[in-house]
Coordinates of C-alpha atoms and ligand atoms in Angstrom, one line a residue:
M1 CA 88.5 110.8 70.5
F2 CA 91.7 110.8 68.6
H3 CA 92.1 113.9 66.5
A4 CA 94.7 116.2 65.0
G5 CA 94.6 119.3 67.1
I6 CA 96.4 122.5 67.7
N7 CA 98.9 122.7 70.6
K8 CA 97.9 126.1 71.9
K9 CA 100.9 126.5 74.1
A10 CA 103.4 125.9 71.3
G11 CA 101.1 127.3 68.7
E12 CA 102.0 124.4 66.4
E13 CA 100.1 121.6 64.8
F14 CA 100.5 118.3 66.4
L15 CA 98.7 115.0 66.8
G16 CA 96.4 115.0 69.7
Q17 CA 96.1 112.1 72.2
A18 CA 92.8 113.2 73.6
D19 CA 91.9 109.8 75.0
K20 CA 95.3 108.4 75.8
L21 CA 95.1 105.0 77.3
E22 CA 96.4 104.2 80.7
E23 CA 98.4 101.2 79.8
A24 CA 98.1 98.8 82.7
C25 CA 98.0 95.7 80.6
G26 CA 99.1 92.1 80.2
V27 CA 101.6 90.8 77.7
F28 CA 102.5 87.4 76.5
G29 CA 104.9 85.8 74.0
I30 CA 105.8 82.3 72.8
Y31 CA 108.6 81.1 70.5
G32 CA 109.3 77.7 69.0
S33 CA 106.3 75.6 69.9
E34 CA 105.1 72.9 67.6
K35 CA 101.7 73.3 69.3
D36 CA 99.0 75.8 68.2
V37 CA 100.7 79.0 69.4
A38 CA 97.7 81.2 68.8
R39 CA 95.5 79.0 70.9
L40 CA 98.2 78.8 73.6
T41 CA 98.5 82.6 73.6
H42 CA 94.8 83.1 73.9
Y43 CA 94.7 80.7 76.9
A44 CA 97.5 82.7 78.4
L45 CA 95.5 85.9 77.9
Y46 CA 92.7 84.3 79.8
A47 CA 95.1 84.0 82.8
L48 CA 96.1 87.7 82.3
Q49 CA 92.5 88.9 81.8
H50 CA 92.5 90.6 85.2
R51 CA 95.2 93.0 83.8
G52 CA 92.8 94.4 81.2
Q53 CA 89.3 93.8 80.0
E54 CA 88.9 96.5 77.3
S55 CA 90.6 94.8 74.4
A56 CA 92.6 91.7 73.5
G57 CA 94.8 90.7 70.6
V58 CA 97.1 88.0 69.3
A59 CA 99.7 88.3 66.5
V60 CA 101.3 85.1 65.0
S61 CA 104.3 84.6 62.8
D62 CA 104.9 81.7 60.5
G63 CA 108.3 82.8 59.4
Q64 CA 106.9 84.4 56.3
G65 CA 104.6 87.1 57.6
I66 CA 102.7 88.2 60.7
K67 CA 98.9 87.9 61.1
V68 CA 97.0 89.7 63.8
H69 CA 93.6 89.5 65.3
K70 CA 92.5 92.0 67.9
G71 CA 89.3 93.7 69.1
R72 CA 87.5 95.3 71.9
G73 CA 86.2 93.2 74.8
L74 CA 87.2 90.2 76.8
V75 CA 89.4 87.4 75.4
A76 CA 86.3 85.2 75.1
D77 CA 84.5 87.9 73.0
V78 CA 87.4 88.6 70.7
F79 CA 88.5 85.1 69.7
S80 CA 86.4 82.3 68.2
D81 CA 87.6 78.9 67.2
R82 CA 87.6 79.9 63.6
V83 CA 89.7 83.0 64.2
L84 CA 92.3 80.9 66.2
T85 CA 92.4 78.2 63.5
D86 CA 93.4 80.8 60.9
L87 CA 96.2 82.2 63.1
T88 CA 98.9 79.6 62.2
G89 CA 102.6 80.0 63.0
H90 CA 105.4 79.0 65.3
M91 CA 105.5 82.1 67.5
A92 CA 103.0 84.6 68.8
I93 CA 102.6 87.5 71.1
G94 CA 99.4 88.6 72.8
H95 CA 98.0 91.5 74.8
V96 CA 95.1 92.4 77.0
Q97 CA 94.4 96.1 77.5
Y98 CA 93.0 98.0 80.4
S99 CA 91.8 101.5 79.4
T100 CA 89.9 104.3 81.0
M101 CA 87.7 107.2 80.1
G102 CA 86.0 105.9 77.0
S103 CA 89.2 105.4 75.2
G104 CA 88.4 102.0 73.8
L105 CA 88.9 102.6 70.1
A106 CA 89.7 99.5 68.1
V107 CA 92.7 101.3 66.6
N108 CA 94.2 101.4 70.1
S109 CA 94.2 97.6 70.6
Q110 CA 97.4 95.8 70.6
P111 CA 99.6 94.1 69.4
L112 CA 100.5 96.8 67.0
V113 CA 101.8 95.3 63.7
C114 CA 103.7 97.3 61.1
Q115 CA 106.3 97.0 58.4
Y116 CA 109.7 98.6 58.7
L117 CA 112.9 98.5 56.8
K118 CA 113.7 95.0 57.9
G119 CA 110.3 93.4 57.5
N120 CA 107.3 92.9 59.8
L121 CA 107.2 93.7 63.4
A122 CA 104.6 93.1 66.1
I123 CA 104.8 94.7 69.5
A124 CA 102.8 94.8 72.7
H125 CA 103.4 97.0 75.7
N126 CA 102.5 97.2 79.4
G127 CA 103.4 100.5 81.1
N128 CA 103.3 104.1 80.4
L129 CA 105.9 106.5 78.9
I130 CA 106.3 109.8 80.7
N131 CA 108.0 111.6 77.8
A132 CA 105.4 110.4 75.2
Q133 CA 104.2 113.9 74.4
E134 CA 107.6 115.2 73.8
L135 CA 108.7 112.3 71.6
K136 CA 105.5 112.3 69.7
E137 CA 105.8 116.0 68.9
K138 CA 109.4 115.5 67.8
L139 CA 108.5 112.5 65.6
A140 CA 105.5 114.3 64.1
A141 CA 107.6 117.4 63.3
D142 CA 110.0 115.0 61.5
G143 CA 107.2 113.6 59.4
S144 CA 105.9 110.6 61.3
V145 CA 102.2 110.0 61.2
F146 CA 100.3 108.3 64.0
Q147 CA 97.2 106.2 63.8
S148 CA 96.6 105.4 67.4
T149 CA 97.1 107.1 70.8
L150 CA 99.4 104.3 72.0
D151 CA 102.8 104.9 73.5
V152 CA 103.9 101.7 71.7
E153 CA 103.3 103.5 68.3
I154 CA 105.9 106.0 69.4
M155 CA 108.3 103.1 70.2
V156 CA 107.6 101.6 66.8
N157 CA 108.5 104.9 65.1
L158 CA 111.7 105.1 67.0
I159 CA 112.6 101.5 66.1
A160 CA 111.9 102.2 62.4
R161 CA 114.2 105.2 62.5
Y162 CA 117.0 103.3 64.1
G163 CA 116.2 100.1 62.1
Q164 CA 119.2 99.9 59.7
G165 CA 120.9 97.1 61.5
L166 CA 119.8 94.4 64.0
L167 CA 116.4 94.9 65.6
E168 CA 118.1 94.5 69.0
E169 CA 120.3 97.5 68.2
A170 CA 117.3 99.6 67.1
L171 CA 115.5 98.7 70.3
L172 CA 118.5 99.6 72.3
K173 CA 118.6 103.0 70.7
A174 CA 114.9 103.5 71.1
M175 CA 115.2 102.6 74.8
R176 CA 117.7 105.4 75.3
D177 CA 115.0 107.9 74.1
I178 CA 112.1 106.7 76.0
Q179 CA 111.4 107.3 79.7
G180 CA 108.8 105.6 81.8
S181 CA 107.6 102.1 82.5
Y182 CA 107.5 99.3 80.0
A183 CA 107.4 95.6 79.8
L184 CA 107.5 94.8 76.1
V185 CA 107.1 91.8 73.9
V186 CA 108.3 92.3 70.3
M187 CA 108.1 89.8 67.4
T188 CA 109.5 89.7 63.9
E189 CA 109.2 86.9 61.5
D190 CA 112.1 85.1 63.1
K191 CA 112.6 86.3 66.7
L192 CA 110.8 87.1 69.9
I193 CA 112.2 89.8 72.2
G194 CA 111.2 90.7 75.8
V195 CA 112.2 93.9 77.4
R196 CA 111.8 95.3 80.9
D197 CA 112.5 98.9 81.7
P198 CA 115.6 99.7 83.8
Y199 CA 113.5 100.2 87.0
G200 CA 111.7 96.9 86.5
N201 CA 108.5 98.9 87.1
R202 CA 106.2 96.4 85.3
P203 CA 106.6 92.7 85.8
L204 CA 107.8 90.3 83.0
C205 CA 108.9 86.7 83.4
L206 CA 110.4 83.9 81.3
G207 CA 109.2 80.4 81.0
K208 CA 109.8 77.2 79.1
M209 CA 107.5 74.5 77.8
D210 CA 109.1 71.6 75.9
N211 CA 111.4 73.4 73.4
A212 CA 109.4 76.7 73.5
Y213 CA 110.3 79.8 75.4
L214 CA 107.5 82.0 76.8
L215 CA 107.3 85.5 78.2
A216 CA 104.5 86.7 80.4
S217 CA 103.5 89.6 82.5
E218 CA 102.7 87.2 85.3
S219 CA 103.7 83.7 86.2
C220 CA 100.1 82.6 86.5
A221 CA 100.0 82.6 82.6
L222 CA 102.9 80.1 82.6
D223 CA 101.2 77.9 85.2
V224 CA 98.0 77.8 83.2
L225 CA 99.8 76.4 80.1
G226 CA 101.7 73.9 82.2
A227 CA 105.0 75.7 81.4
E228 CA 108.0 75.9 83.7
F229 CA 108.9 79.3 85.3
I230 CA 112.5 80.0 84.6
R231 CA 113.1 83.5 86.0
D232 CA 111.9 87.1 86.0
V233 CA 113.3 89.2 83.2
A234 CA 115.7 91.6 85.1
P235 CA 115.2 95.3 85.1
G236 CA 116.9 96.8 82.1
E237 CA 117.3 93.4 80.4
I238 CA 116.6 92.6 76.8
V239 CA 115.9 88.9 76.1
V240 CA 116.1 87.7 72.6
I241 CA 114.8 84.2 71.6
D242 CA 115.6 83.0 68.1
Q243 CA 116.8 79.8 66.3
A244 CA 120.0 80.0 68.2
G245 CA 118.2 79.9 71.5
L246 CA 118.0 82.5 74.2
H247 CA 120.4 85.4 74.5
S248 CA 120.2 88.2 77.0
R249 CA 121.8 91.6 77.4
R250 CA 121.5 94.7 79.7
F251 CA 120.6 97.7 77.7
L252 CA 121.0 100.6 80.1
P253 CA 123.1 101.1 83.2
S254 CA 121.2 99.7 86.2
V255 CA 119.3 102.0 88.5
E256 CA 117.6 101.1 91.7
R257 CA 114.7 98.8 91.1
A258 CA 111.3 100.4 91.4
L259 CA 108.8 97.5 91.0
C260 CA 105.2 98.8 91.2
V261 CA 104.0 98.1 94.8
F262 CA 100.4 98.2 93.5
E263 CA 101.0 94.9 91.7
F264 CA 101.1 93.4 95.2
I265 CA 98.4 95.5 96.7
Y266 CA 95.8 95.0 94.0
F267 CA 96.7 94.4 90.4
A268 CA 98.4 91.1 90.1
R269 CA 96.8 87.7 90.5
P270 CA 97.5 86.0 93.9
D271 CA 98.8 82.9 92.3
S272 CA 101.6 84.9 90.6
N273 CA 105.1 85.3 91.8
I274 CA 106.8 88.6 90.9
D275 CA 110.5 89.1 91.5
G276 CA 110.5 86.3 94.0
I277 CA 107.5 87.5 96.0
N278 CA 104.2 85.5 95.9
V279 CA 101.3 87.9 95.6
M280 CA 98.9 85.8 97.8
E281 CA 101.5 85.5 100.6
A282 CA 102.3 89.3 100.4
R283 CA 98.6 90.2 100.6
R284 CA 98.0 87.8 103.5
A285 CA 101.0 89.3 105.3
M286 CA 99.6 92.8 104.7
G287 CA 96.4 91.7 106.5
R288 CA 98.4 90.3 109.4
E289 CA 100.4 93.5 109.7
L290 CA 97.2 95.5 109.7
A291 CA 95.9 93.3 112.5
K292 CA 99.0 94.1 114.5
E293 CA 98.6 97.8 113.9
S294 CA 94.8 98.2 114.1
P295 CA 93.0 95.3 115.8
V296 CA 89.3 95.6 116.0
K297 CA 86.9 93.6 118.1
A298 CA 84.7 92.2 115.4
D299 CA 82.3 89.3 115.3
I300 CA 83.0 88.6 111.7
V301 CA 85.7 89.5 109.1
L302 CA 84.4 89.9 105.6
P303 CA 86.6 90.4 102.6
V304 CA 85.6 92.6 99.7
P305 CA 86.0 90.0 96.9
D306 CA 88.3 89.2 95.2
S307 CA 91.2 91.6 95.9
G308 CA 90.4 91.8 99.6
I309 CA 90.3 88.0 100.3
A310 CA 93.9 87.4 101.0
G311 CA 94.3 90.4 103.2
A312 CA 91.1 89.5 105.1
L313 CA 92.4 86.0 105.7
G314 CA 95.6 87.4 107.2
Y315 CA 93.7 89.9 109.3
A316 CA 91.3 87.2 110.7
E317 CA 94.0 84.6 111.3
A318 CA 96.2 87.1 113.2
L319 CA 93.4 88.1 115.5
N320 CA 91.7 84.7 115.6
L321 CA 88.4 86.1 114.3
F322 CA 85.6 84.4 112.4
F323 CA 86.1 84.8 108.7
D324 CA 83.4 84.3 106.1
M325 CA 82.6 85.3 102.5
G326 CA 79.7 87.5 103.5
L327 CA 79.8 89.7 100.4
M328 CA 78.7 88.0 97.3
K329 CA 80.3 89.0 94.1
N330 CA 78.6 88.9 90.8
R331 CA 81.3 87.4 88.6
Y332 CA 79.6 88.3 85.3
I333 CA 80.4 92.0 85.3
G334 CA 83.8 93.7 85.0
R335 CA 85.7 95.7 87.5
T336 CA 83.6 98.8 88.5
F337 CA 86.7 101.0 88.5
I338 CA 86.8 100.7 84.8
R339 CA 83.4 102.2 84.2
P340 CA 84.0 105.8 83.0
E341 CA 81.3 107.8 84.5
Q342 CA 80.6 108.2 88.2
N343 CA 76.9 107.4 88.1
E344 CA 77.6 104.2 86.2
R345 CA 80.2 103.3 88.8
N346 CA 77.7 103.7 91.6
L347 CA 75.3 101.3 89.9
A348 CA 78.1 98.9 89.1
V349 CA 79.1 98.6 92.8
R350 CA 75.5 97.7 93.7
L351 CA 75.3 95.2 90.9
K352 CA 78.6 93.7 91.9
L353 CA 78.4 93.1 95.6
N354 CA 75.6 91.9 97.8
P355 CA 75.9 90.9 101.5
V356 CA 74.7 87.7 103.0
T357 CA 72.2 89.3 105.3
K358 CA 72.1 86.4 107.8
L359 CA 75.8 86.7 108.4
V360 CA 75.8 90.4 109.3
V361 CA 72.5 91.1 111.2
G362 CA 73.3 92.4 114.6
K363 CA 77.1 91.8 114.1
K364 CA 80.2 93.9 114.5
V365 CA 81.5 93.5 111.0
A366 CA 85.2 94.1 109.9
V367 CA 85.3 94.6 106.2
V368 CA 88.7 94.2 104.6
D369 CA 89.6 95.7 101.2
D370 CA 93.0 96.2 99.5
S371 CA 92.7 99.9 98.7
I372 CA 90.4 102.9 98.6
V373 CA 90.7 105.0 95.4
R374 CA 87.7 107.3 95.1
G375 CA 85.8 105.8 98.1
T376 CA 82.8 104.8 96.0
T377 CA 83.1 101.0 96.7
S378 CA 83.6 101.4 100.4
K379 CA 80.8 103.9 100.9
K380 CA 78.3 101.7 99.2
I381 CA 79.4 98.6 101.0
V382 CA 79.2 100.3 104.4
K383 CA 75.8 101.6 103.6
T384 CA 74.5 98.3 102.4
L385 CA 75.8 96.4 105.4
R386 CA 74.1 98.9 107.7
N387 CA 70.9 98.6 105.8
R388 CA 71.1 94.8 106.2
G389 CA 71.3 95.2 110.0
A390 CA 75.0 95.2 110.8
A391 CA 75.5 96.7 114.3
E392 CA 79.0 98.1 113.6
V393 CA 81.0 98.4 110.4
H394 CA 84.7 98.7 110.6
L395 CA 86.7 99.2 107.4
L396 CA 90.2 97.8 107.2
I397 CA 92.4 98.7 104.3
T398 CA 95.5 96.6 103.7
S399 CA 97.5 99.3 102.0
P400 CA 98.4 102.9 102.9
P401 CA 96.2 105.7 101.5
V402 CA 96.5 106.3 97.8
I403 CA 97.4 109.9 97.8
A404 CA 98.9 110.6 94.4
P405 CA 98.3 109.7 90.8
C406 CA 100.4 107.0 89.0
Y407 CA 102.1 108.0 85.7
Y408 CA 103.5 104.6 85.1
G409 CA 100.4 102.7 84.0
I410 CA 98.2 101.8 87.0
D411 CA 95.1 103.9 86.6
T412 CA 95.0 105.3 90.1
S413 CA 93.3 108.3 88.7
E414 CA 93.8 112.0 88.7
R415 CA 94.6 113.6 92.0
A416 CA 91.3 115.4 92.3
Q417 CA 89.5 112.1 92.3
L418 CA 91.7 110.3 94.9
I419 CA 89.8 110.7 98.1
A420 CA 93.0 110.4 100.2
A421 CA 94.5 113.3 98.3
Q422 CA 91.6 115.4 99.4
K423 CA 90.7 114.2 102.8
S424 CA 92.3 113.0 106.0
P425 CA 91.6 109.4 107.2
A426 CA 89.2 110.8 109.8
E427 CA 87.3 112.7 107.0
I428 CA 87.3 109.7 104.8
R429 CA 85.8 107.6 107.6
E430 CA 83.1 110.1 108.0
Y431 CA 82.4 110.3 104.3
I432 CA 82.3 106.5 104.0
G433 CA 80.1 106.2 107.1
A434 CA 82.1 103.5 108.8
D435 CA 82.5 103.2 112.6
S436 CA 86.2 103.1 112.1
L437 CA 88.7 103.2 109.3
S438 CA 92.2 101.9 109.4
Y439 CA 94.9 101.8 106.8
L440 CA 98.1 99.8 106.8
S441 CA 101.2 101.9 107.4
I442 CA 103.9 102.1 104.8
E443 CA 106.3 100.4 107.3
G444 CA 103.7 97.7 107.7
L445 CA 103.6 97.3 104.0
Y446 CA 107.3 96.9 103.7
R447 CA 107.3 94.4 106.6
A448 CA 104.7 92.4 104.7
L449 CA 106.8 92.4 101.6
Q450 CA 109.9 91.6 103.6
Q451 CA 111.8 94.3 101.7
E452 CA 112.1 98.0 102.3
T453 CA 113.6 99.0 99.0
G454 CA 113.1 98.2 95.4
F455 CA 109.5 99.3 95.1
C456 CA 107.8 102.2 93.4
T457 CA 105.5 103.7 96.0
A458 CA 104.7 106.9 94.2
C459 CA 101.0 106.6 94.6
L460 CA 101.5 106.2 98.4
N461 CA 104.2 108.7 99.1
E462 CA 104.8 110.7 95.9
E463 CA 108.3 109.3 95.4
Y464 CA 108.3 109.2 91.7
S465 CA 111.5 107.2 91.0
L466 CA 110.9 107.2 87.2
G467 CA 110.2 110.9 87.0
I468 CA 107.0 112.7 86.2
P469 CA 105.7 113.8 82.7
P470 CA 107.1 117.2 81.8
E471 CA 103.6 118.6 81.3
E472 CA 102.9 117.8 85.0
K473 CA 106.0 119.9 85.9
L474 CA 104.5 122.9 84.1
G475 CA 101.9 123.4 86.8
K476 CA 102.6 124.6 90.3
H477 CA 101.9 121.0 91.4
C478 CA 100.8 117.8 89.7
S479 CA 97.2 118.5 90.9
E480 CA 97.0 121.6 88.9
I481 CA 96.6 119.6 85.7
S482 CA 94.1 116.9 85.7
S483 CA 95.0 113.7 84.0
R484 CA 92.0 114.4 81.6
Q485 CA 93.6 117.7 80.6
R486 CA 96.9 116.0 80.4
K487 CA 95.5 113.5 78.0
E488 CA 93.8 116.2 76.0
A489 CA 97.1 118.2 75.9
R490 CA 98.7 115.3 74.0
Ligands
AMP1 P1 87.0 103.1 94.8 O1 85.6 102.6 94.8 O2 87.2 104.1 93.7 O3 87.5 103.5 96.1 O4 87.9 101.9 94.3 C1 88.3 101.0 95.3 C2 88.2 99.6 94.8 O5 88.8 99.5 93.5 C3 88.9 98.6 95.7 O6 87.9 97.5 95.9 C4 90.1 98.1 94.9 O7 90.2 96.7 95.0 C5 89.8 98.5 93.5 N1 91.0 99.1 92.8 C6 92.0 99.7 93.4 N2 92.9 100.2 92.4 C7 92.3 99.9 91.3 C8 92.7 100.1 89.9 N3 93.8 100.7 89.6 N4 91.9 99.6 89.0 C9 90.8 99.0 89.3 N5 90.3 98.8 90.5 C10 91.1 99.2 91.5

């Protein structure tokens, strides 16, 4: 839980970030609509719900002030008709949060709303700062107080410090201090701002609906509202929407783009397009590439729903194999990965997926999933399929092994928990109990994405383009400090 603690290393008092959130989230913003902006934002959050199920929030501005409603749970749990009716205004921002390790304190929900020199400000963030600890210590030493463990609160403090002139200028200065990944939506009483970090690590796109401008983590949120996709916000771009329309500027010298490849592997919704790549097509192509690299003679191809479906389609079509939805997903429980404790996760996998016994009895089954993180899901699936009479179970993974933690917002866990950081593919196959296990190669992944450069692949090859948190560098290697300890150190 959040607490003020003692930084033993420095011997100084500082504000702890014991349960720091991993901020792989979804953000949305709308400016200038005559329609009910709070309701539109909450619909958009439904479309972004896959990006975070722990908390949701909407802040609206009516030109005079900002109102916010946020809370823990799914969008449907947090918003009622009455709440939405009370949120009146002409612009709004929204956020869905994905958190881990029991960190779901209400105070950590977004958007964060505060008052600074120039008035009210609401802000929502997707990403993760790598120099958060350092900045927080500096700010705290200078007298800042913090109420949450959110990186975005650090940004708000920086904006407040630089906030003598235009908000854009304050943001620009703050962006020079922060390092890491961020897609931000910021709202004052009279303007909406979207910002994407210089590496473009997290997605953010721009849309239009009648006279209104929209910003969204993924284009599927624009589709759902019937809005037109205009373009992706460029890496290092700051987009300002106000009465005068839309203005844009680059805030930092451009660096080579490092868009998170895991958005394509797992995180984003297949109907979204990110930086010109359709997620569904990319996943299907990953399946086809895997079929070229590792064909198996199977009687049936089964996807692990939902994230394995596109890859399994590609795999089956490339090899002309029979495809069926032989694993039934219970849609009424959240993603198992989110459950904090291991024993809960095991149960969650059983609750979540059940095979259609008739389809698998006596069959050589090829099971396709997008990734293996801890190995929990795959092990359970293989065991269940064998129990139901499958003759052979082959596991096909449409991404390379996840060998390293992500510091930029996707919760791919601490190294000690990543099975591919600990075991070779042969050992993983044995642990999981499959007849064979094949991963897509990194070259195959690039072929599927039709681009070799421009992606952050740190979790797959440890190339951390955005750098690593200084506290990680203290140890001999990143693995020396678990992410839990890292969180506690904050
Ligand atoms: P595990 O059981 O830990 O091996 O997790 C693998 C399953 O979790 C796969 O079915 C993936 O689709 C899914 N997955 C992969 N990465 C993530 C993530 N960052 N958050 C939630 N689920 C994930």
